[in-house]
Structures are given as C-alpha cells and as structure tokens.
XYZ file of C-alpha atoms in Angstrom:
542
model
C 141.791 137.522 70.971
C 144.943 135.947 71.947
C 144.845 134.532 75.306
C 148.480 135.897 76.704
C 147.192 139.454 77.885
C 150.617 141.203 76.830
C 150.003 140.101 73.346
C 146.708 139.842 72.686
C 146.641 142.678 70.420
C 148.705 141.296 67.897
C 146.902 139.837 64.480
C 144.288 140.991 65.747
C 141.260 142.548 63.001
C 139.852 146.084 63.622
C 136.526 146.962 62.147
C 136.638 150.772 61.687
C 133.202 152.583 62.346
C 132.262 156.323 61.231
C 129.415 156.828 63.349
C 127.737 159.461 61.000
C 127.132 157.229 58.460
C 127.074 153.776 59.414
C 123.157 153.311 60.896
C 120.546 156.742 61.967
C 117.879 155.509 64.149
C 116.147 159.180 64.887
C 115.781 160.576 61.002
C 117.908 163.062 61.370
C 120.353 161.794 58.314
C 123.139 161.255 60.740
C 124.287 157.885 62.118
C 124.153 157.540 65.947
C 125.131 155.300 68.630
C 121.929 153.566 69.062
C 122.674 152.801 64.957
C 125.920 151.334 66.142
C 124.328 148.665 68.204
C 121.369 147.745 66.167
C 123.859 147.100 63.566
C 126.714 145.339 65.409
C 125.546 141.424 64.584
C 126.987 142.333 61.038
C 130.120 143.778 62.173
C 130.518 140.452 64.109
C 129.394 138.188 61.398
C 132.274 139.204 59.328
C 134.612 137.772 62.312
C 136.492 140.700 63.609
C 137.797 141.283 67.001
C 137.462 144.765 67.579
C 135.926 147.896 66.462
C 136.963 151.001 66.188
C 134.569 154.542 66.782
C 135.878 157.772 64.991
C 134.790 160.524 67.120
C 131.172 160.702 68.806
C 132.709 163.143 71.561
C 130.722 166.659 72.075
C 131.783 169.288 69.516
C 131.158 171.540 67.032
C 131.622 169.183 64.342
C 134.533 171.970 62.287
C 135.982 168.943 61.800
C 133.530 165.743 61.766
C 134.027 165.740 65.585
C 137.777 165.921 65.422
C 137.834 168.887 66.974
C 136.531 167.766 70.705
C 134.667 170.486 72.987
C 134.281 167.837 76.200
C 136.535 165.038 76.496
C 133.806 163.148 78.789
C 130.421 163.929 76.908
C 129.026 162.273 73.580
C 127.545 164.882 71.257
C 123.864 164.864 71.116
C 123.617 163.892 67.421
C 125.119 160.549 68.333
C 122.893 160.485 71.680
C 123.791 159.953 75.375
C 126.349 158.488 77.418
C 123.934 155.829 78.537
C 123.310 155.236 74.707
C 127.470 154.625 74.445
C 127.083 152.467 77.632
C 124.500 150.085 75.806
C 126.584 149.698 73.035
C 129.253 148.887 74.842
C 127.408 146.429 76.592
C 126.129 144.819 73.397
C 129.577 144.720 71.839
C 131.388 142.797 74.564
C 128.119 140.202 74.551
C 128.773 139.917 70.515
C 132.594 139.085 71.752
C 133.913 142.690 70.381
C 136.370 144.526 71.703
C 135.857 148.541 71.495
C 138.730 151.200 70.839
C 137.074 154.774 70.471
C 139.089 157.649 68.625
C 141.512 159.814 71.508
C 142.307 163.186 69.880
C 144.747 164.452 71.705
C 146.920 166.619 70.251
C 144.487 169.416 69.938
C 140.705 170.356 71.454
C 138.141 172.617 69.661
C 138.503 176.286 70.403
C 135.070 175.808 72.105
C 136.654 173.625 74.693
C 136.016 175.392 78.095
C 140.061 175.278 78.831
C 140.587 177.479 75.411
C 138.074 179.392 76.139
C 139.480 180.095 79.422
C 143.183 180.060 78.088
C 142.870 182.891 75.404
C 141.616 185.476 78.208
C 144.861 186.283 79.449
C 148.523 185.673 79.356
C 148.084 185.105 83.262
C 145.105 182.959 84.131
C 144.884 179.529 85.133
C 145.056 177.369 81.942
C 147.678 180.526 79.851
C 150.201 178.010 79.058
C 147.451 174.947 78.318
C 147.524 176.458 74.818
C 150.876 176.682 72.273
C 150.922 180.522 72.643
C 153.991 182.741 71.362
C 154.562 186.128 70.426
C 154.808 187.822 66.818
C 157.910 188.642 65.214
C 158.968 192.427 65.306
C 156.826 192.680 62.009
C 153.829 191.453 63.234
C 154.481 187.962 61.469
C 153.816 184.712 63.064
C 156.731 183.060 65.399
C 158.487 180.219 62.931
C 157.194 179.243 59.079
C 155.560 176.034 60.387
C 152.565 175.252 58.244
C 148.797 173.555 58.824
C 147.943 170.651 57.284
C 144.789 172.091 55.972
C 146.490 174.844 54.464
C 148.438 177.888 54.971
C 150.053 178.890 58.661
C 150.216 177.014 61.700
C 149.095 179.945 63.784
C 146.341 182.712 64.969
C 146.529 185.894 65.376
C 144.370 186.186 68.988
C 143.188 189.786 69.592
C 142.359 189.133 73.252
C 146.208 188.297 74.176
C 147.661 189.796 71.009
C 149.562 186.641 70.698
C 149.961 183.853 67.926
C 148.317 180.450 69.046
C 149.388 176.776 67.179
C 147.227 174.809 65.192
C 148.628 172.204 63.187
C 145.134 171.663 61.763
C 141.973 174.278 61.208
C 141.933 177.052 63.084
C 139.247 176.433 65.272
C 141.543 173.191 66.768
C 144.249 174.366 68.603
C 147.477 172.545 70.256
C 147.517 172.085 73.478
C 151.050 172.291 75.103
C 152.282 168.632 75.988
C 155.226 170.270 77.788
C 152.817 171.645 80.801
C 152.371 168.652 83.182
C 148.969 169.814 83.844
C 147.753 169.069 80.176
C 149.301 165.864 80.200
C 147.436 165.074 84.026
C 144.215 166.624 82.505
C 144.356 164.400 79.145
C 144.835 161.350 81.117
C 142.142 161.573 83.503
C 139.967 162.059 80.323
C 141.338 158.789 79.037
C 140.656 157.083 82.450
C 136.926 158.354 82.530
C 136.828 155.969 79.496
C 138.740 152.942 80.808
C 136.289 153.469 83.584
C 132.990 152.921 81.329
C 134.629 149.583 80.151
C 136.146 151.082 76.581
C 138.842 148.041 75.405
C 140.844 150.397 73.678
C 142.105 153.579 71.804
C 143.194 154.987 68.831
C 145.041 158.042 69.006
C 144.709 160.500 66.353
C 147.933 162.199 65.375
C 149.653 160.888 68.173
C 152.932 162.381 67.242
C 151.995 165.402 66.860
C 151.351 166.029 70.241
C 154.338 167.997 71.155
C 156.307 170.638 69.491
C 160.121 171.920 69.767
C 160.024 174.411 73.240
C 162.386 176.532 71.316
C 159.690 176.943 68.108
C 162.434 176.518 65.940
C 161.382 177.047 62.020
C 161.187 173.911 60.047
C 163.886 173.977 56.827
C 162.648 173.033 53.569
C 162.532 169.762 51.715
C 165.835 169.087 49.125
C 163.144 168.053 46.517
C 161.273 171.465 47.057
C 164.594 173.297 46.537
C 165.169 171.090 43.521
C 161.757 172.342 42.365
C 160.922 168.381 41.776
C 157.771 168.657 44.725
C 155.050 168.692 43.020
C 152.790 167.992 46.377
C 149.239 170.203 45.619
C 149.754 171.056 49.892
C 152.186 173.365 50.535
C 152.882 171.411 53.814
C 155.200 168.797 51.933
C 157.347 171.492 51.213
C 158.690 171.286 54.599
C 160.724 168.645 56.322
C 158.381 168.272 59.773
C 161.444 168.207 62.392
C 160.186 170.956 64.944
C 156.363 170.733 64.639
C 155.652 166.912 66.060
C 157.860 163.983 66.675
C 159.647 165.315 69.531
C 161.207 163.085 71.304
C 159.442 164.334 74.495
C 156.463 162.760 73.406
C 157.756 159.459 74.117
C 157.893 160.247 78.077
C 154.021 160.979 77.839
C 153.321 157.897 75.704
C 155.055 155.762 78.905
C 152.386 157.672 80.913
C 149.777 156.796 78.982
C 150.867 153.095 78.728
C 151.054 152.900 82.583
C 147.373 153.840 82.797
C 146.373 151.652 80.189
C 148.297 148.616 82.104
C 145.943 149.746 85.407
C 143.352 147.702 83.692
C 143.693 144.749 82.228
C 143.880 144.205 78.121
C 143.823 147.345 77.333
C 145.526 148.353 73.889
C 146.164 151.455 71.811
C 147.471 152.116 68.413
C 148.697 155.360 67.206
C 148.414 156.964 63.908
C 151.664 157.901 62.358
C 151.841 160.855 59.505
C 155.084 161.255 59.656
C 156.708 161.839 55.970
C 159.829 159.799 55.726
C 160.345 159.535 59.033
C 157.480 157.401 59.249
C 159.136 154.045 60.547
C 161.387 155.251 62.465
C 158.771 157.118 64.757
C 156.712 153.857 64.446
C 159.712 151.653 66.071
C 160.576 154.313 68.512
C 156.435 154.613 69.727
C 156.336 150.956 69.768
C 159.294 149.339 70.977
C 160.338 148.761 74.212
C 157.015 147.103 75.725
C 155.925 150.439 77.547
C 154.271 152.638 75.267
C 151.516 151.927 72.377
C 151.106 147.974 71.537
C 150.634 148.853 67.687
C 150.980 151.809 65.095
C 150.401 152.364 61.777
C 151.564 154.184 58.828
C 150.346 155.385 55.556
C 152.448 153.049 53.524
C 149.690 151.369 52.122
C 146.817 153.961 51.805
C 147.888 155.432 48.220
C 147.545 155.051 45.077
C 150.863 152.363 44.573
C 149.247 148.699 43.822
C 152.012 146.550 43.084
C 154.210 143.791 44.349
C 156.999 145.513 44.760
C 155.649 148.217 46.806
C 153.953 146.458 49.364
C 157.580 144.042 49.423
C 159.205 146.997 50.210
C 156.682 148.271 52.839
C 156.515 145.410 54.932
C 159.907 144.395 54.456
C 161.314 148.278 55.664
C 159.176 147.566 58.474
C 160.191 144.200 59.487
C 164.202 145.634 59.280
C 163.276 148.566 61.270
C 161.227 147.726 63.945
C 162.316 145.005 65.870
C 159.909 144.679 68.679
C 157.190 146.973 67.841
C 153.641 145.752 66.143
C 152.238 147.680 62.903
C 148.385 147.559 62.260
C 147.798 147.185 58.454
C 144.828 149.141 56.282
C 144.055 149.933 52.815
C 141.291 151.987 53.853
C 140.075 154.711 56.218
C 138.012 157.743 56.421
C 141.005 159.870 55.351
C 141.978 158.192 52.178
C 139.938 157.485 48.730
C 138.489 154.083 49.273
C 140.987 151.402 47.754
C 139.108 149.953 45.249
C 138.705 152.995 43.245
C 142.721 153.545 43.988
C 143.542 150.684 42.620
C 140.612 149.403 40.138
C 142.488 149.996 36.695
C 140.871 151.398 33.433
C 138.342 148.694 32.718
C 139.037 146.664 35.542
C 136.657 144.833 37.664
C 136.204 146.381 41.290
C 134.997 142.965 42.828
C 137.883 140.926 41.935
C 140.048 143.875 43.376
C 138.340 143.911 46.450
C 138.724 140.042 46.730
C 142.489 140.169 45.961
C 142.381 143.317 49.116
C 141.025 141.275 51.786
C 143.267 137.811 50.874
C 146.401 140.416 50.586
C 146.066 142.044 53.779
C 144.657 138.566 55.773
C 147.892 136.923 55.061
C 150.263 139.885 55.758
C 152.347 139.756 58.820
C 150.483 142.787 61.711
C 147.349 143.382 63.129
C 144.980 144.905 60.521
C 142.206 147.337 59.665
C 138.752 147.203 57.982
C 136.824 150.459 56.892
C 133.088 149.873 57.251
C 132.008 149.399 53.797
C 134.934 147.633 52.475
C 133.511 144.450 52.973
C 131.050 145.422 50.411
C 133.915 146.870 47.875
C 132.141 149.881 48.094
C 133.738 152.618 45.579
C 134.963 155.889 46.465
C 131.528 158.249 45.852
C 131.846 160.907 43.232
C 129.954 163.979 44.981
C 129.469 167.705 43.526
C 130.897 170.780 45.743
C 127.860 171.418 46.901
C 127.145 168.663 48.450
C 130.840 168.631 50.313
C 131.000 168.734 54.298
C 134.830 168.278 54.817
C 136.932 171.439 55.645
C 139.798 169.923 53.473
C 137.909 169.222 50.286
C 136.012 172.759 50.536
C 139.416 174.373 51.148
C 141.461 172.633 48.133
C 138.789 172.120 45.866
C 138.937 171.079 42.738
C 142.422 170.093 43.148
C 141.624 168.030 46.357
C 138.031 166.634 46.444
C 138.692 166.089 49.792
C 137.370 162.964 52.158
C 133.553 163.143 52.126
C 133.526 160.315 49.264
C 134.864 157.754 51.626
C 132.666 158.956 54.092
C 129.153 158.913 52.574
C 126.723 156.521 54.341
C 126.275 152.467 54.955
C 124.096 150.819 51.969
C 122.307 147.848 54.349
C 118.887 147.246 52.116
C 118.666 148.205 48.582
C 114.902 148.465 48.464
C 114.773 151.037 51.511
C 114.660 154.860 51.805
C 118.371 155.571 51.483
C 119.306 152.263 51.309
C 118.269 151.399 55.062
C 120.742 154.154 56.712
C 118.256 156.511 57.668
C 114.181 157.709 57.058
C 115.993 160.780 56.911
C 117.682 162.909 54.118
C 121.439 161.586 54.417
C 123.779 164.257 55.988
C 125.764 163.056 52.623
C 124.327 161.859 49.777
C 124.263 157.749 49.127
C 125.460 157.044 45.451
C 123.046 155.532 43.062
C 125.801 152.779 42.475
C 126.541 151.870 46.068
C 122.510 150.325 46.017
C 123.277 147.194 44.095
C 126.066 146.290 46.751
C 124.213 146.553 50.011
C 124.696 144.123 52.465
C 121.012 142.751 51.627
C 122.223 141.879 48.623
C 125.510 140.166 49.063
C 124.329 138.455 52.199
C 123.100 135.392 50.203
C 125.630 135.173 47.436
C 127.936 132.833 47.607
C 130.361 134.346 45.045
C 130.118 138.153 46.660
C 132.440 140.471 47.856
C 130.967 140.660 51.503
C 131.600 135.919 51.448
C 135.292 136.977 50.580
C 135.569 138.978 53.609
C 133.840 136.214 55.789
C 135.615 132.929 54.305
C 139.235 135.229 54.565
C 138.852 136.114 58.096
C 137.633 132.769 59.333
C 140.469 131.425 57.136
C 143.038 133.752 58.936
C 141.771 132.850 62.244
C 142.077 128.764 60.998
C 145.921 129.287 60.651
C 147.749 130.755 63.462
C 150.718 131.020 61.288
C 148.497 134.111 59.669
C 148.123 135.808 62.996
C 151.105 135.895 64.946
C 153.912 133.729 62.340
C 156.851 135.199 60.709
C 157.202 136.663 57.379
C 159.614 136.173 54.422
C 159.318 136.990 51.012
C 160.373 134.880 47.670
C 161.731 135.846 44.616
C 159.638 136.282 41.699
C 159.306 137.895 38.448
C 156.667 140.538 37.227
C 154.389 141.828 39.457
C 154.036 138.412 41.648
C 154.052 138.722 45.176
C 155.353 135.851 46.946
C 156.313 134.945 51.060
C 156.127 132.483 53.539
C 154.022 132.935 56.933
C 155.219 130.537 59.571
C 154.951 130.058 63.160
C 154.216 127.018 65.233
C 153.501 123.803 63.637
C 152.468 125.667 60.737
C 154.552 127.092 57.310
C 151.969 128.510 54.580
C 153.815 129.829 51.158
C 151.539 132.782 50.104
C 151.528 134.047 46.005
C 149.835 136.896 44.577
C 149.312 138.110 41.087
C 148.849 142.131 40.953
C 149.035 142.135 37.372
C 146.477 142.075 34.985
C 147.670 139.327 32.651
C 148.657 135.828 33.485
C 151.663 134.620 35.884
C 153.693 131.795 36.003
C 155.625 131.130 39.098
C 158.596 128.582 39.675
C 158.691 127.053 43.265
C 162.310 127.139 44.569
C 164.105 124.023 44.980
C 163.705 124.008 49.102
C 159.360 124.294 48.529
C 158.137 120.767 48.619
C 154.751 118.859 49.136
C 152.839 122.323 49.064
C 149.268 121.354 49.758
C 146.374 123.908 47.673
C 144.407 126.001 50.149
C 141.169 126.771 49.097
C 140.685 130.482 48.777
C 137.055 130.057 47.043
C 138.412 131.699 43.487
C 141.062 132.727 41.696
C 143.714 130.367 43.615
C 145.469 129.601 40.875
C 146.817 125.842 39.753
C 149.778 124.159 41.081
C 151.417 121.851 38.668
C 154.549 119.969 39.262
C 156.792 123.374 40.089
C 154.868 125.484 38.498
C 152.083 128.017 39.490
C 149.657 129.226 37.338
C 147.740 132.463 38.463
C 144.842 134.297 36.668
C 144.783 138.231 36.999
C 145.085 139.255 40.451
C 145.361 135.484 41.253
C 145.562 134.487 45.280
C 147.420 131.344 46.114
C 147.724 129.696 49.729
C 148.974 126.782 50.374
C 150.549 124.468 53.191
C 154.160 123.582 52.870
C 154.151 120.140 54.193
C-alpha cells in the first residue's frame, strides 16, 4: 500500500474471495474460514494488496449469505468468530489487507429486528422496515419492481401491510430514513473495525434508501419504443425512486467518519445503477468524505473491444473529477470473462493473458475474482445442480450465477481437485482439473505466471498505480494510451482483434524503450508497431 494514509487505497489490487468455494477444511463440501487461511500464501504469491470476503455472516443462506440474520456472528458453515480472528491475523502477517462484504441495504427476514418489526405497526423496531399500505384494491403501494423478478413488495398478514424488498422476498429493506437504523448499522460496522477488519465493500450501496413519498418509477423511452429487449422486467423501468436518493449521501458521510476513527480504513461501494451509473459513482466518491473508491458494471459484459473500454474509462475520467473507480472483469455476479469474451475458436489462455495486462495498466484500483488467475471458464452446470435463487427463478433464459461460483481447482490429482474430501456444495467441472494451481505453479508460460509477472510489473512502475491516463488514436480495434506520473511516462498498446495490427507512433512518441511483457508484446520498428492477435505492448517513453 501507498504510504500517504488518505490515499493509500488508490491502485491498489483486490483479490476477491467466495468463501464457499475457495478451500473446505471439515468435508462438508463448503469452503470455510479456516480454508481461507490455509490457503492465503497463494493469494499473496500472486502480489495483491487486499482481499476481499463475500459474505460469511450468520444466515439462512436464501441468498449465498446475502441475506444477513446477525450482523456480528459468522455462520457456522464458515466456523467461529475466533476462526475469522485467525485469519485475520494470518492475513495482516502475509502483508494483506482484509475488506469483508457490508450488506446493508437489506437483512434476512430471520433477522431478530424483522422478526420483531412485522408484529405490529406499533412496536419498537415498526418503522426499521420499508412498510406501506395497499392501494384501495388491495394492490401494492407504487409499480417498483425486484431485481429477482416480479414486485418489490409483500403482502404481510400479521400487519396487513406491504413490506419493500428490492431483492427476494425473504431480504427486506430496512428504512435508511429512521436514524435508529442508520445508528444500529453503524455500530455493526464498528464491531468489525474493532476485530481489526481493513476494510469494506458495500453491497448495493445505493440502494439503501428509497423516495419517503414511494413515488412510482416511470418507464424507460426504449421500453415504450418496444426496442427493450432486457429478459428482466426490471430494465423496463427508469430506477429514480427506488435507490439513489440523494439522502443516502448524508449516511455515506456517517459512515466515512467512522471509518476515519481508525486509521487506513477504506470502502468501496458497488454501483448498479443503469445509466446513471457515473454520475452516482462521482457523487459517492467525490468530495474526500464518503467512500474512497466505487465501481461500476462497465466492464463486466459481454463488450470486448477497444472502443468500449476507451469509452468507459474515458466517461469516467470526464465525470468524476476527484473520486477513485475500482476496475474488474470478474465477480461472483457476472459469467467469468474468459468465456465472455473467448471468441468461436479462440484460445481462452491468451485471453486471459491479454485480461490481466489490460486491466494492470488501466488507470483505478482493481479487482481479481479468485480463479481468474487460473483463466478458469465459466462452468456449464444442469438445473439440477443450480443453488442460486436467480438462475432457478429465470431459468433457461438466465442460467443464473452458480457457474462463476463453483469451487477452487488447487491439485488436479486430489478428491475434487483439493477443495474439499467432501462432495462439493457445487459441482467442479471436469475441465477446470487441467488448470489447477498445481499445475500452473511451475510453468513458466501459464496463465497463473501472467498474473504474477503483471502485478509485480504494475507495482515496478508507479506510473501504473497512481499516473494519469490518456488515450491515442488508432485504427481497428487497437487500444492505445499513455500512463504517466512522476519520473515515469509508459505508452501502453493493445490489440483486441483477432488478426494482425499495425500501429503508427505519433510524431511527439520518441525513444520508446520495449517492456518486456513475457509474450505477445509485439515488435517496434522504426514508427511502426507490429502486434499479434490480442497483442500487449508496454513500453517507456524516454
């Protein structure tokens, strides 16, 4: 990390951990926190600064533990809280940082205050929940929709009222606009900060309040055109009542004041915002009292091409001025981006490869997802064998996220590929064997030594981390920009296509001194660069 403690965060590398299936050390088929540890030397070897823990906290799993029953406990499938303290421990000795997973926005309906809150309309915790009335007709309050499919709200027989939940039905909102919440939420966070956690990343952080007035959302112009063609009935809607309030900004200066009660602590917020996207990014962001980073979901589709990820970065860099973004191709959300962006008869290594030069050399602080660093593909699993809510509800349409999510390969040879003696609580692909990290640890030429040599390369040049960013013209499908900051000026060239590229150096570019990138640099002759097929270039302008 960066030694100025307002900025350390920025450039830095997160290492993204699904504790279900990264390492089971009790047979059970699910991964655990003890896992976590005895498998942390690897997550350190590749050179990152951080990780990052999806959910371990006490719940009823609806949702893979996104739906959180206590705030304060760790579930018993991933162990105890001294378990969580050990890994902690072992972490910070490796010289990792450690942000766990905040959901916020919403708790499980098993949560003791939900429990409590759905008894009446006049106990304690009533208004802890979003509750509202029916319409005249028995309908729900406003048209706002879930993201998992159909309406926002529940019908509660106990207080014959409607209650929000912007996801499944067994998570619902809690109400941001009661100070009490917001007091409650915190202390949560601070029983964290307390144990030594590093960091956070908040889950849907802007949904966590909604329009007081629960004024109905109006529809998209492209669904009126009939041009949406979204298979979610959700992007029918343009979002501007149901999150991104701007009274969530207030609470994200409270939690940024706690944070700054202990010293180099960080957060980063995830932003699904629709088009809005940026603007809520800049606005959560800016300022220097509310989150240090954010990111978007600019670069987690299907879009591989020069002149998308141009226009991403550079609609970032004219919209947020003194904000931070945190970069990812991958998560547990998204289909893993080597099958995205593999093309018919393509070769998934060299993609991976081109991934991990890409997003070292791109201007933010970024994010792995475990696995990646073995250019593990996206598994292809049968319905049966699905565990997420959102691929059960939408199949075959959606397939949903359980083949990003199916477990660590660490020894080819072993029972389930080292992850557990256990039958897997998903199943491990017959393909995802030959890639385990037994396997690439000794190669030379692998996808796991791309990962390694390009984050101890970005860490070499602090122009990478923390320099500027401006992009070149070029023809085709040829990424081109210069990184500078310091002493340092690096022109950076990519090839997304799958032929050949030529590239002329502009007439300022002089003296630009090669890089080696270990493969597929391309050559440099006179002006000219020559690139291969998803060719990485690097070099130092001198």
């Amino acid at each position: 990390m960066m030694a100025d403690n307002a900025e350390r965060w920025r450039g830095c590398v997160i290492y993204q951990i699904y504790p279900r299936s990264f390492q089971d050390t009790t047979g059970d088929g699910s991964g655990d926190l003890s896992g976590i540890t005895s498998r942390l030397a690897h997550v350190a070897s590749l050179g990152v600064d951080a990780v990052w823990l999806s959910p371990f906290f006490k719940s009823p799993m609806a949702d893979m533990g996104y739906d959180v029953s206590d705030y304060r406990a760790v579930d018993p499938m991933f162990g105890t809280i001294e378990d969580f303290d050990a890994m902690i421990a072992e972490a910070h000795r490796l010289g990792l940082k450690v942000i766990i997973d905040q959901v916020l926005s919403h708790s499980s309906d098993r949560h003791e205050w939900f429990i409590e809150s759905r008894t009446s309309g006049d106990n304690p915790k009533a208004d802890w929940y979003v509750w509202a009335d029916a319409k005249p007709d028995g309908t729900a309050p406003n048209n706002w929709l879930s993201l998992f499919g159909g309406p926002a709200w529940e019908w509660d027989a106990t207080r014959r009222q409607y209650y929000l939940h912007n996801f499944l039905a067994s998570q619902p909102d809690l109400n941001f606009h009661n100070p009490q919440v917001q007091d409650a939420l915190l202390e949560t966070v601070r029983f964290w900060l307390d144990r030594g956690v590093d960091g956070f990343r908040l889950d849907t952080v802007n949904y966590y309040v909604h329009d007081r007035w629960l004024r109905s959302n109006p529809p998209l112009a492209e669904s009126v055109a009939g041009i949406n063609t979204a298979t979610s009935t959700y992007l029918y809607q343009e979002h501007l009542f149901d999150k991104s309030q701007p009274e969530n900004l207030a609470f994200l200066r409270r939690f940024r004041a706690l944070l700054d009660e202990y010293e180099g602590r960080a957060a980063v917020g995830e932003i699904g915002d629709e088009t809005r996207s940026l603007q809520t990014l800049a606005a959560y962001t800016g300022g220097g009292d509310k989150l240090q980073m954010s990111y978007t979901f600019d670069l987690l589709g299907p879009q591989f091409s020069a002149a998308h990820v141009r226009g991403c970065v550079e609609a970032f860099e004219s919209t947020v001025f003194d904000g931070w973004v945190c970069w990812a191709f991958s998560n547990h959300d998204v289909v893993r981006h080597v099958s995205r962006w593999t093309r018919p008869g393509g070769d998934p290594d060299r993609v991976a490869k081109f991934s991990i030069a890409l997003l070292s050399c791109l201007r933010g602080s970024i994010c792995l997802y475990q696995g990646e660093e073995l250019g593990l593909e996206e598994a292809e699993l049968a319905f049966e064998d699905l565990r997420d809510p959102f691929g059960v509800r939408f199949w075959p349409a959606i397939k949903g996220r359980d083949g990003c999510r199916t477990p660590m390969v660490w020894d080819a040879g072993a029972d389930n590929a080292g992850f557990s003696t256990g039958k897997p609580w998903l199943p491990i692909p017959a393909s995802h064997r030959s890639r385990a990290v037994d396997v690439q640890a000794g190669e030379q030429t692998s996808v796991l030594a791309s990962y390694r040599a390009m984050l101890a390369l970005r860490k070499q040049h602090p122009a990478l981390v923390r320099g500027s960013i401006r992009f070149l013209d070029a023809e085709g499908d040829v990424l081109a920009f210069i990184r500078e900051g310091g002493d340092e000026k690096l022109l950076c060239v990519f090839n997304f296509a799958d032929e050949p590229a030529g590239w002329q150096l502009p007439p300022d570019l002089d003296a630009i001194e090669p890089i080696d990138l270990g493969g597929a640099d391309g050559v440099l002759q006179e002006r000219t660069l020559s690139q291969p097929p998803l060719g990485c270039f690097l070099g130092r302008i001198g």
